[in-house]
PDB file of C-alpha atoms in Angstrom:
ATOM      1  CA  UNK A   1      65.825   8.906  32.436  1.00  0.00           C
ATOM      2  CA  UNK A   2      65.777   5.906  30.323  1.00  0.00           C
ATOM      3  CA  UNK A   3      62.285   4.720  29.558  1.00  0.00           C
ATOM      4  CA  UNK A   4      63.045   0.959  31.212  1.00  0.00           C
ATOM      5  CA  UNK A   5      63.311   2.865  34.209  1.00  0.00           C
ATOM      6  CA  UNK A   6      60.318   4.803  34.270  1.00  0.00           C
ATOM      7  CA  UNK A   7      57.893   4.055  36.911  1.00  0.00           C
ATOM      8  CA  UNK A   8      55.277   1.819  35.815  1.00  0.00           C
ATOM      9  CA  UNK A   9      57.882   0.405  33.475  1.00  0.00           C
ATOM     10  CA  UNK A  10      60.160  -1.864  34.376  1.00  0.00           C
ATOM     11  CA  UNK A  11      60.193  -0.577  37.939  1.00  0.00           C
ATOM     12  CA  UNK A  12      56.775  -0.464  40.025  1.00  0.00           C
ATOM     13  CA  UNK A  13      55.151   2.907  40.112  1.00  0.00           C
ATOM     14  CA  UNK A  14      53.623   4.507  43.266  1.00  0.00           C
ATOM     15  CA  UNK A  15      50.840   1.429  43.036  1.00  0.00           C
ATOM     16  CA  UNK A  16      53.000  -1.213  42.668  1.00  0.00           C
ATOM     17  CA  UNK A  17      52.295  -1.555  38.861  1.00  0.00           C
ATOM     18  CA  UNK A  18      54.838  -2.839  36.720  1.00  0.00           C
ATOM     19  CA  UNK A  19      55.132  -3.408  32.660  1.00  0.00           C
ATOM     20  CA  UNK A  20      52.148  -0.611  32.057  1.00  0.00           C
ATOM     21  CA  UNK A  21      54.126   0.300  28.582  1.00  0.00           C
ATOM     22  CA  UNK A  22      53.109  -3.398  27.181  1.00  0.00           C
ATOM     23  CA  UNK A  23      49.511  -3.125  27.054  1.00  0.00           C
ATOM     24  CA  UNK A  24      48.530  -2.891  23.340  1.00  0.00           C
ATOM     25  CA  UNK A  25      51.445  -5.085  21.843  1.00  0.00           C
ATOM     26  CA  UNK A  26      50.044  -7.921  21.735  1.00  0.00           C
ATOM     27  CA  UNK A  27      47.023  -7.307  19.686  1.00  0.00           C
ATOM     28  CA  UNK A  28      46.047  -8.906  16.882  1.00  0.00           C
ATOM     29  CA  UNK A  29      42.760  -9.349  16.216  1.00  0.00           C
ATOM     30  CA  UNK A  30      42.746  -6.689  13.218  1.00  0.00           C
ATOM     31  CA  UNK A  31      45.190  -7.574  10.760  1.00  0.00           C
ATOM     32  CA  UNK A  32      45.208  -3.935   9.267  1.00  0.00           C
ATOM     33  CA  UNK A  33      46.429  -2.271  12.417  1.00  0.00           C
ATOM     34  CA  UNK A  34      49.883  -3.341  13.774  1.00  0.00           C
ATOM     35  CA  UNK A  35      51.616  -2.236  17.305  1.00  0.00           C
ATOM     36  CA  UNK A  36      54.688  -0.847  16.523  1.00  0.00           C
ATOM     37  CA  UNK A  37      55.592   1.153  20.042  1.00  0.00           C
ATOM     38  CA  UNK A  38      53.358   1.936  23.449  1.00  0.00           C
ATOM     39  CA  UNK A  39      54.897   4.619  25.114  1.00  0.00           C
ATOM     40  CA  UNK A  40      54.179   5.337  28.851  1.00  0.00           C
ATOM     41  CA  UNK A  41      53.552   8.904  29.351  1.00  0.00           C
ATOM     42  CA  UNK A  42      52.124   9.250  32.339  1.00  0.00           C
ATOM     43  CA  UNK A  43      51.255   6.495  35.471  1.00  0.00           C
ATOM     44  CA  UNK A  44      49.287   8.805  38.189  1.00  0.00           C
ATOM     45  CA  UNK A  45      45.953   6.778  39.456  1.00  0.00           C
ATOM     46  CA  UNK A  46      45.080   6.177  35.480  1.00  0.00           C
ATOM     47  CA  UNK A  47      47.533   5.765  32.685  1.00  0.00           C
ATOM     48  CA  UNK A  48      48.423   8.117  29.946  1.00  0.00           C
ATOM     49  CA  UNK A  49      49.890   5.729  27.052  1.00  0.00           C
ATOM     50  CA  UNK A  50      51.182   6.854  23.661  1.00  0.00           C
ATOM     51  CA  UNK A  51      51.008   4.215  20.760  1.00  0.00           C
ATOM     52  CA  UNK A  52      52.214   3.841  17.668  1.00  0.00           C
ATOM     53  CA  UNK A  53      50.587   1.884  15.160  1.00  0.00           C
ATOM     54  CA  UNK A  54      50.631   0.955  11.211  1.00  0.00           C
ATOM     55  CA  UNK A  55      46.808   1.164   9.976  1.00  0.00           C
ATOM     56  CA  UNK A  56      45.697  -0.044   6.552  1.00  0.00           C
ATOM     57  CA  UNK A  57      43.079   2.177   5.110  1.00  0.00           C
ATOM     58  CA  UNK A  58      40.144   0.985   2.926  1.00  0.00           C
ATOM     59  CA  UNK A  59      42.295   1.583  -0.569  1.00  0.00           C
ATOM     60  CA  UNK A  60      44.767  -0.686   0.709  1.00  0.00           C
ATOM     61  CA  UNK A  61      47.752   1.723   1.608  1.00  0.00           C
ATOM     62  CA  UNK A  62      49.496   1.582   4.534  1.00  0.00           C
ATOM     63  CA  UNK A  63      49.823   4.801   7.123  1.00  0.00           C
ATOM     64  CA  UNK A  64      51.953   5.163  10.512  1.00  0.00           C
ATOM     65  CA  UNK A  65      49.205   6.785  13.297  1.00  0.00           C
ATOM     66  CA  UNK A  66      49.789   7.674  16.990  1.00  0.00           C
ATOM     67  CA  UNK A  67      47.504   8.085  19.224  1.00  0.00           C
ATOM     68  CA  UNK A  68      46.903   9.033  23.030  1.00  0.00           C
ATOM     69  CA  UNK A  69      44.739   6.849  25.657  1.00  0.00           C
ATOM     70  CA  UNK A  70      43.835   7.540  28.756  1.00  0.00           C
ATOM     71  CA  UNK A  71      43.096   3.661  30.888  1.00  0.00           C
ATOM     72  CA  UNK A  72      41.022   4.747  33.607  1.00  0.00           C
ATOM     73  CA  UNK A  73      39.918   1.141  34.007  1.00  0.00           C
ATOM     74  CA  UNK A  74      35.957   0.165  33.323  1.00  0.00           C
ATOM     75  CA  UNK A  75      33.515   0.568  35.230  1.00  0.00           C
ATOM     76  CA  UNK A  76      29.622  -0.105  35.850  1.00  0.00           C
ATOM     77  CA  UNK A  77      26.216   2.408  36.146  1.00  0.00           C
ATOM     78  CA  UNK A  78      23.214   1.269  37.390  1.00  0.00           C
ATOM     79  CA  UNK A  79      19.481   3.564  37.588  1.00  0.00           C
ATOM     80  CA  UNK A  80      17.277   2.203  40.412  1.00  0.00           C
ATOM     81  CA  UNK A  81      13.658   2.596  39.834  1.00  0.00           C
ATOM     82  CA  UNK A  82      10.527   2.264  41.755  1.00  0.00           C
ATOM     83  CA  UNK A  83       7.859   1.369  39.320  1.00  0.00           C
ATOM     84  CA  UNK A  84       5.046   1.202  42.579  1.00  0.00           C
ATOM     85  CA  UNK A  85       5.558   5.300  43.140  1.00  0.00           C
ATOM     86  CA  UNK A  86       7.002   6.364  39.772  1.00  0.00           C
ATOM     87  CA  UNK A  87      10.871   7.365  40.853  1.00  0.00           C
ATOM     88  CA  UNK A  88      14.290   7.306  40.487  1.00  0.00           C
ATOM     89  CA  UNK A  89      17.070   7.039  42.479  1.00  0.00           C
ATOM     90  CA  UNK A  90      19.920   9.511  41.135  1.00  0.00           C
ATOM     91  CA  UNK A  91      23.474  11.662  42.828  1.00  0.00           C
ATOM     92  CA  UNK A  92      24.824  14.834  43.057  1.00  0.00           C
ATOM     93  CA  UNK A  93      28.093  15.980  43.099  1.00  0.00           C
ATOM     94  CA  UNK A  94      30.711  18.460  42.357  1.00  0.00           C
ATOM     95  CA  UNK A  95      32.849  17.331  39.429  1.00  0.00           C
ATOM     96  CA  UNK A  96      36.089  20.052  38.891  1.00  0.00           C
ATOM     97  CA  UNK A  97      36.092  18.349  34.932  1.00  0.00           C
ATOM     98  CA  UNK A  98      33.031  19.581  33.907  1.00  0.00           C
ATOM     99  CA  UNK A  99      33.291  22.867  35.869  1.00  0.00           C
ATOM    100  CA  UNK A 100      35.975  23.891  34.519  1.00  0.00           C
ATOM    101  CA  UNK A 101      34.531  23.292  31.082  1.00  0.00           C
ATOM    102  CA  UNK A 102      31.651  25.891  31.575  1.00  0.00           C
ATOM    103  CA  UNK A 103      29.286  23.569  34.038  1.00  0.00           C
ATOM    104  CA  UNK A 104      27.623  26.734  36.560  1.00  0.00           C
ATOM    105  CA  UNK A 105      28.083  25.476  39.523  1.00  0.00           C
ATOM    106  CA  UNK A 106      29.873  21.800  38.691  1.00  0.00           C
ATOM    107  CA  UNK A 107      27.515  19.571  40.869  1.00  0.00           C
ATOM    108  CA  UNK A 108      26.625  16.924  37.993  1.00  0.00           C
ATOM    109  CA  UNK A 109      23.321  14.936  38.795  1.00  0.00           C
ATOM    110  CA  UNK A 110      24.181  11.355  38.109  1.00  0.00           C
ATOM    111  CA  UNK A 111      23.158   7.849  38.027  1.00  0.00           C
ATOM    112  CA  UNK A 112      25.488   6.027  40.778  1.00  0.00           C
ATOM    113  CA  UNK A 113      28.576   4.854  39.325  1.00  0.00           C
ATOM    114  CA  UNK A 114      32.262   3.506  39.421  1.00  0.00           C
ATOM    115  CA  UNK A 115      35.389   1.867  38.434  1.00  0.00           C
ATOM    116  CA  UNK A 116      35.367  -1.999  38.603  1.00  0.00           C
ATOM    117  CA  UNK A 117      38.181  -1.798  41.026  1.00  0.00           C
ATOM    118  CA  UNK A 118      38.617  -5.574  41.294  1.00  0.00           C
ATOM    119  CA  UNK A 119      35.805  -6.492  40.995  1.00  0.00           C
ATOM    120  CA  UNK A 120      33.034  -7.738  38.512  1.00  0.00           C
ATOM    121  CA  UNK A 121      30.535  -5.123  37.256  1.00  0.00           C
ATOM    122  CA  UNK A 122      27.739  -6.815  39.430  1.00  0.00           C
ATOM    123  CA  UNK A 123      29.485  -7.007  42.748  1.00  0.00           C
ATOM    124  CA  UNK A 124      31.154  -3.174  41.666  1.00  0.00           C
ATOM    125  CA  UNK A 125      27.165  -1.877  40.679  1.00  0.00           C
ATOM    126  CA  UNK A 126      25.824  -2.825  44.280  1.00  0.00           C
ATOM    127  CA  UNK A 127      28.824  -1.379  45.681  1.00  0.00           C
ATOM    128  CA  UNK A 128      28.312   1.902  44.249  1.00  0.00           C
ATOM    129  CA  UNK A 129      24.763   1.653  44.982  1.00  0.00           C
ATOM    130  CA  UNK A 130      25.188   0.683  48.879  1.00  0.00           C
ATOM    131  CA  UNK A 131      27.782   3.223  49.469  1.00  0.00           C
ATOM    132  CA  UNK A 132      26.409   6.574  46.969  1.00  0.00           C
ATOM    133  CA  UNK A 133      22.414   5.802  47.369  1.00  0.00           C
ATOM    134  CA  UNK A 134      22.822   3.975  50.806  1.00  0.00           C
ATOM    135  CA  UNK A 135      20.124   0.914  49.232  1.00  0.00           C
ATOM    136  CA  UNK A 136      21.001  -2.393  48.342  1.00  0.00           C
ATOM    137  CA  UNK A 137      19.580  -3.483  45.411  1.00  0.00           C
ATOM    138  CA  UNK A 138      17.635  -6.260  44.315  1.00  0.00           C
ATOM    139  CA  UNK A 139      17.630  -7.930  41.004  1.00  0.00           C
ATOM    140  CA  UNK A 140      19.860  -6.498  38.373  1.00  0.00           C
ATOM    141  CA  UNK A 141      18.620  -5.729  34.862  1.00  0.00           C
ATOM    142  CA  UNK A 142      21.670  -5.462  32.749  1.00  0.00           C
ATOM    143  CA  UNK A 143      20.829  -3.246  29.878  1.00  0.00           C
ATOM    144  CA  UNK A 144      23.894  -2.701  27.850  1.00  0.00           C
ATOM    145  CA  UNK A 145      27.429  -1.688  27.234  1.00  0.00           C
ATOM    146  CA  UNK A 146      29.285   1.214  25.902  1.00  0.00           C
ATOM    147  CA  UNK A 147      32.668   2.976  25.569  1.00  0.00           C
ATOM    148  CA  UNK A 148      31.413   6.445  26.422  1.00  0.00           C
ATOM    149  CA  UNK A 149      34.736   8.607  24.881  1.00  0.00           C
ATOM    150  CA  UNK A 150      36.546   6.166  22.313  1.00  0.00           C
ATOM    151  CA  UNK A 151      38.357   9.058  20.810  1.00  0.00           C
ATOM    152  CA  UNK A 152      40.840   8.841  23.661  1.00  0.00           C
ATOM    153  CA  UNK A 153      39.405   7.099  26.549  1.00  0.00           C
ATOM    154  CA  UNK A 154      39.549   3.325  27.013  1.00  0.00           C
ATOM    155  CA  UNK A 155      37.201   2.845  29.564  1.00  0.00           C
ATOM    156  CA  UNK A 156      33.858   0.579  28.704  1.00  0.00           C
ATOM    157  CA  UNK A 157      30.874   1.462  31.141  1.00  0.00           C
ATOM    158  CA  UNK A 158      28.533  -1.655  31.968  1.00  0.00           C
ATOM    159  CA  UNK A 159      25.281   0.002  32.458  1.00  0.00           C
ATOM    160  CA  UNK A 160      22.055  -1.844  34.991  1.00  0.00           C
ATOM    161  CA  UNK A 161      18.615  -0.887  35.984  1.00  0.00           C
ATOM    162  CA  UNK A 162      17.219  -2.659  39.095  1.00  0.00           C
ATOM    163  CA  UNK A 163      13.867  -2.371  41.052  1.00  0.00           C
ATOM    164  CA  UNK A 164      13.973  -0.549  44.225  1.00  0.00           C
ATOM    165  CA  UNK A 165      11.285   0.410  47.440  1.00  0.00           C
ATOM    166  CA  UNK A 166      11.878   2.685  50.579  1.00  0.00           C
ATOM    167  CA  UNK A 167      12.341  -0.754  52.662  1.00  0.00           C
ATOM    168  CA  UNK A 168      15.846  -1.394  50.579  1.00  0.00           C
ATOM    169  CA  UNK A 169      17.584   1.705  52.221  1.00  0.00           C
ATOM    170  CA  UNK A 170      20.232   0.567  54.554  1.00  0.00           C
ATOM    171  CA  UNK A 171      21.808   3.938  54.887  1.00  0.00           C
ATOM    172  CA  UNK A 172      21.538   7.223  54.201  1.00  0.00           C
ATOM    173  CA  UNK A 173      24.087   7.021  51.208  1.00  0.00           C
ATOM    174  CA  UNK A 174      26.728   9.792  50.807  1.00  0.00           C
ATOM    175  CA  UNK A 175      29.671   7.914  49.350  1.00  0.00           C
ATOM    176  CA  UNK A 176      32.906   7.389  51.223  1.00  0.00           C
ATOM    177  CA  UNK A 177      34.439  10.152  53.141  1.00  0.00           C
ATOM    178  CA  UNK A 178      37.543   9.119  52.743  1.00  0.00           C
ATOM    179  CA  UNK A 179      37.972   9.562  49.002  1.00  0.00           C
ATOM    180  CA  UNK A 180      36.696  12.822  49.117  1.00  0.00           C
ATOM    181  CA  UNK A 181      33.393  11.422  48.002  1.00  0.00           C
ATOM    182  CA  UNK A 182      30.242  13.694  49.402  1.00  0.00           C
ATOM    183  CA  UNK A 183      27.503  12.851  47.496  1.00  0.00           C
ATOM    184  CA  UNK A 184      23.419  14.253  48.028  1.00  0.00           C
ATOM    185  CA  UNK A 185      20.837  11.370  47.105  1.00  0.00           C
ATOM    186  CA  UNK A 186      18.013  12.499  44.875  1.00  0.00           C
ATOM    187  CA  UNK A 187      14.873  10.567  44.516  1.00  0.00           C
ATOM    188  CA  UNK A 188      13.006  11.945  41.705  1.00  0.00           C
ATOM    189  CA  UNK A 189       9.360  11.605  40.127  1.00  0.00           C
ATOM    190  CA  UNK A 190      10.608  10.161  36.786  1.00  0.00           C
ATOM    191  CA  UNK A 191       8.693  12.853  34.524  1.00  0.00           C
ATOM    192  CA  UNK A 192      11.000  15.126  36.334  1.00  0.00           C
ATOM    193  CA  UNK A 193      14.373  13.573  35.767  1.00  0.00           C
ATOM    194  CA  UNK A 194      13.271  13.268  31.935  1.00  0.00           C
ATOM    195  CA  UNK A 195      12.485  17.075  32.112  1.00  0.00           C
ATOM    196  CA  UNK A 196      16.015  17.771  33.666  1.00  0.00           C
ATOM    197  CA  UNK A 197      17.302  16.286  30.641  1.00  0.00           C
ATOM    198  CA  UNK A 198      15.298  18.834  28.359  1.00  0.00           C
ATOM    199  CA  UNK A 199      16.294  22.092  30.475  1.00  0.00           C
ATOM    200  CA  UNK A 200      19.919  20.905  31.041  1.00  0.00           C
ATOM    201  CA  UNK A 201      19.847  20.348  34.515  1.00  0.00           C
ATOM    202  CA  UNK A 202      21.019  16.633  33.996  1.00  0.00           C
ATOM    203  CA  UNK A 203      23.418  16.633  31.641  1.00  0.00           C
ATOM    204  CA  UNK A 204      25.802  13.619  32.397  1.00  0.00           C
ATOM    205  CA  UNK A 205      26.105  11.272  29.083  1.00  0.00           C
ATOM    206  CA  UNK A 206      25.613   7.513  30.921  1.00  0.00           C
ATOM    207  CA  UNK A 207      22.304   9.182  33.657  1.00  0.00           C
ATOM    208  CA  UNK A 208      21.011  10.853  30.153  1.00  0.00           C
ATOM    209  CA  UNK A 209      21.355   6.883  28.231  1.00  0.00           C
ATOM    210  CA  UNK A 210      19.698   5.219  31.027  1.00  0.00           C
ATOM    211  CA  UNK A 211      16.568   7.394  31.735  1.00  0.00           C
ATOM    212  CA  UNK A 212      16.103   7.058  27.872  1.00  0.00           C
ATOM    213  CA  UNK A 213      16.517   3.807  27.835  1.00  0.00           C
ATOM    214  CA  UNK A 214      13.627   3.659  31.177  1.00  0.00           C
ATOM    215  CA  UNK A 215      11.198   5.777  28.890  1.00  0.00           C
ATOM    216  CA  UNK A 216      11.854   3.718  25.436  1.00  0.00           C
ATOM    217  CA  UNK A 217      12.411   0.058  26.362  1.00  0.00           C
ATOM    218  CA  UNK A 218      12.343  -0.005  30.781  1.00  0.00           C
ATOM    219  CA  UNK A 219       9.853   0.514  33.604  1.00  0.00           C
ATOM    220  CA  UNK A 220       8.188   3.486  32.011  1.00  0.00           C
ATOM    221  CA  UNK A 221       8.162   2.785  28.585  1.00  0.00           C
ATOM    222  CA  UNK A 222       4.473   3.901  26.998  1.00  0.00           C
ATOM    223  CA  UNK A 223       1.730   1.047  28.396  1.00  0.00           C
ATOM    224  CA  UNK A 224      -1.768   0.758  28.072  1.00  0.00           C
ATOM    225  CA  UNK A 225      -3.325   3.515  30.025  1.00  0.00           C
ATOM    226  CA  UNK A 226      -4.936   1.605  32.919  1.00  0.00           C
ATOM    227  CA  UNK A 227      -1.043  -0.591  33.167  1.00  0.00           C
ATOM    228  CA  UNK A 228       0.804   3.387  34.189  1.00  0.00           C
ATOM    229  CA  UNK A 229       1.400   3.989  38.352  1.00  0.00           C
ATOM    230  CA  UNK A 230      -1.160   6.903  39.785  1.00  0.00           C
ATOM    231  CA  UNK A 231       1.875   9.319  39.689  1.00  0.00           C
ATOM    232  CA  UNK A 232       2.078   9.114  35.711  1.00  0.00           C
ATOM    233  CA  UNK A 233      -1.169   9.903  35.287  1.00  0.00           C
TER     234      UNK A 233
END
């Protein structure tokens, strides 16, 4: 099948998406990498591109590189503390990628996440937060950004903190049924969840930046003794 008539292509794939092999061309902000050919491999939920590119290296000469990515989309993280009683708000769920990849039992424990979608990672955060942790949060904190598997994986995760108290639950949380989502809400002492991160029992990269980022520079970074809640004592 010729390429212009590939799904995703020149025709709209199963999402209505058209002109998916174009993304990439039109960069130039480097002028030692040039776009030669994006290649659409593969146009499931995400996209599977192959590119083609002429890089300059730092002694001047020119090379030809290809290289796979995988566009998920970006999407937005956000840890909900309670500063008053000393806890976090976290998931768990079962994730097949990191079971199959020698996870035990493959139910990850997680700050709530997700895709943008449509949205803007603000609106997407309290989203995720309504429908995972079933609170809707206050205030946002936004503490910083980060591409979280550049090697191959496009996405860029906007990560938030935000203050939270048992009158902010609207629901009991779960995620949405209907895409398969079945989530269990933990709210955790935060010694513990920093403990979980020593023995291995949280081991998700973005839940592992943010409750290091609470301890260094957040809501529980070191204070003057008579500043830390009764449960840090």
């Amino acid at each position: 099948m010729s390429e212009k008539l590939l799904p995703g292509t020149a025709t709209p794939d199963h999402r209505g998406r058209t002109g998916l092999d174009q993304a990439g061309r039109e960069l130039s902000r480097n002028p030692d990498v040039v776009v030669r050919d994006v290649e659409l491999t593969s146009c499931g939920w995400h996209v599977l591109r192959r590119t083609t590119f002429d890089y300059r290296r730092r002694d001047g000469r020119w090379e030809s590189q290809t290289r796979e990515t995988y566009d998920r989309g970006n999407g937005a993280v956000v840890l909900p503390y309670d500063s008053e009683r000393g806890c976090v708000l976290l998931t768990r769920q079962f994730r097949y990628p990191v079971y199959v990849n020698d996870h035990p039992d493959g139910m990850l424990v997680e700050a709530a996440a997700g895709l943008l979608d449509a949205d803007d990672p603000l609106t997407a955060v309290r989203r995720e937060s309504a429908e995972e942790l079933g609170v809707e949060l206050g205030p946002l904190t936004p503490v910083f950004d980060a591409y979280m598997s550049p090697g191959s994986v496009t996405e860029r995760l906007h990560f938030y903190a935000a203050p939270y108290t048992p009158a902010d639950r609207i629901s009991d949380g779960g995620g949405v049924e209907e895409e398969g989502e079945d989530i269990e809400v933990l709210e955790l002492p935060f010694p513990t969840a920093l403990a979980m991160i020593r023995d291995g029992r949280i081991a998700d990269g973005k839940t592992i930046m943010l409750l290091q980022w609470a301890a260094l520079d957040g809501p529980f970074a070191v204070r003057p003794h008579s500043e830390r809640p009764p449960c840090l004592e």
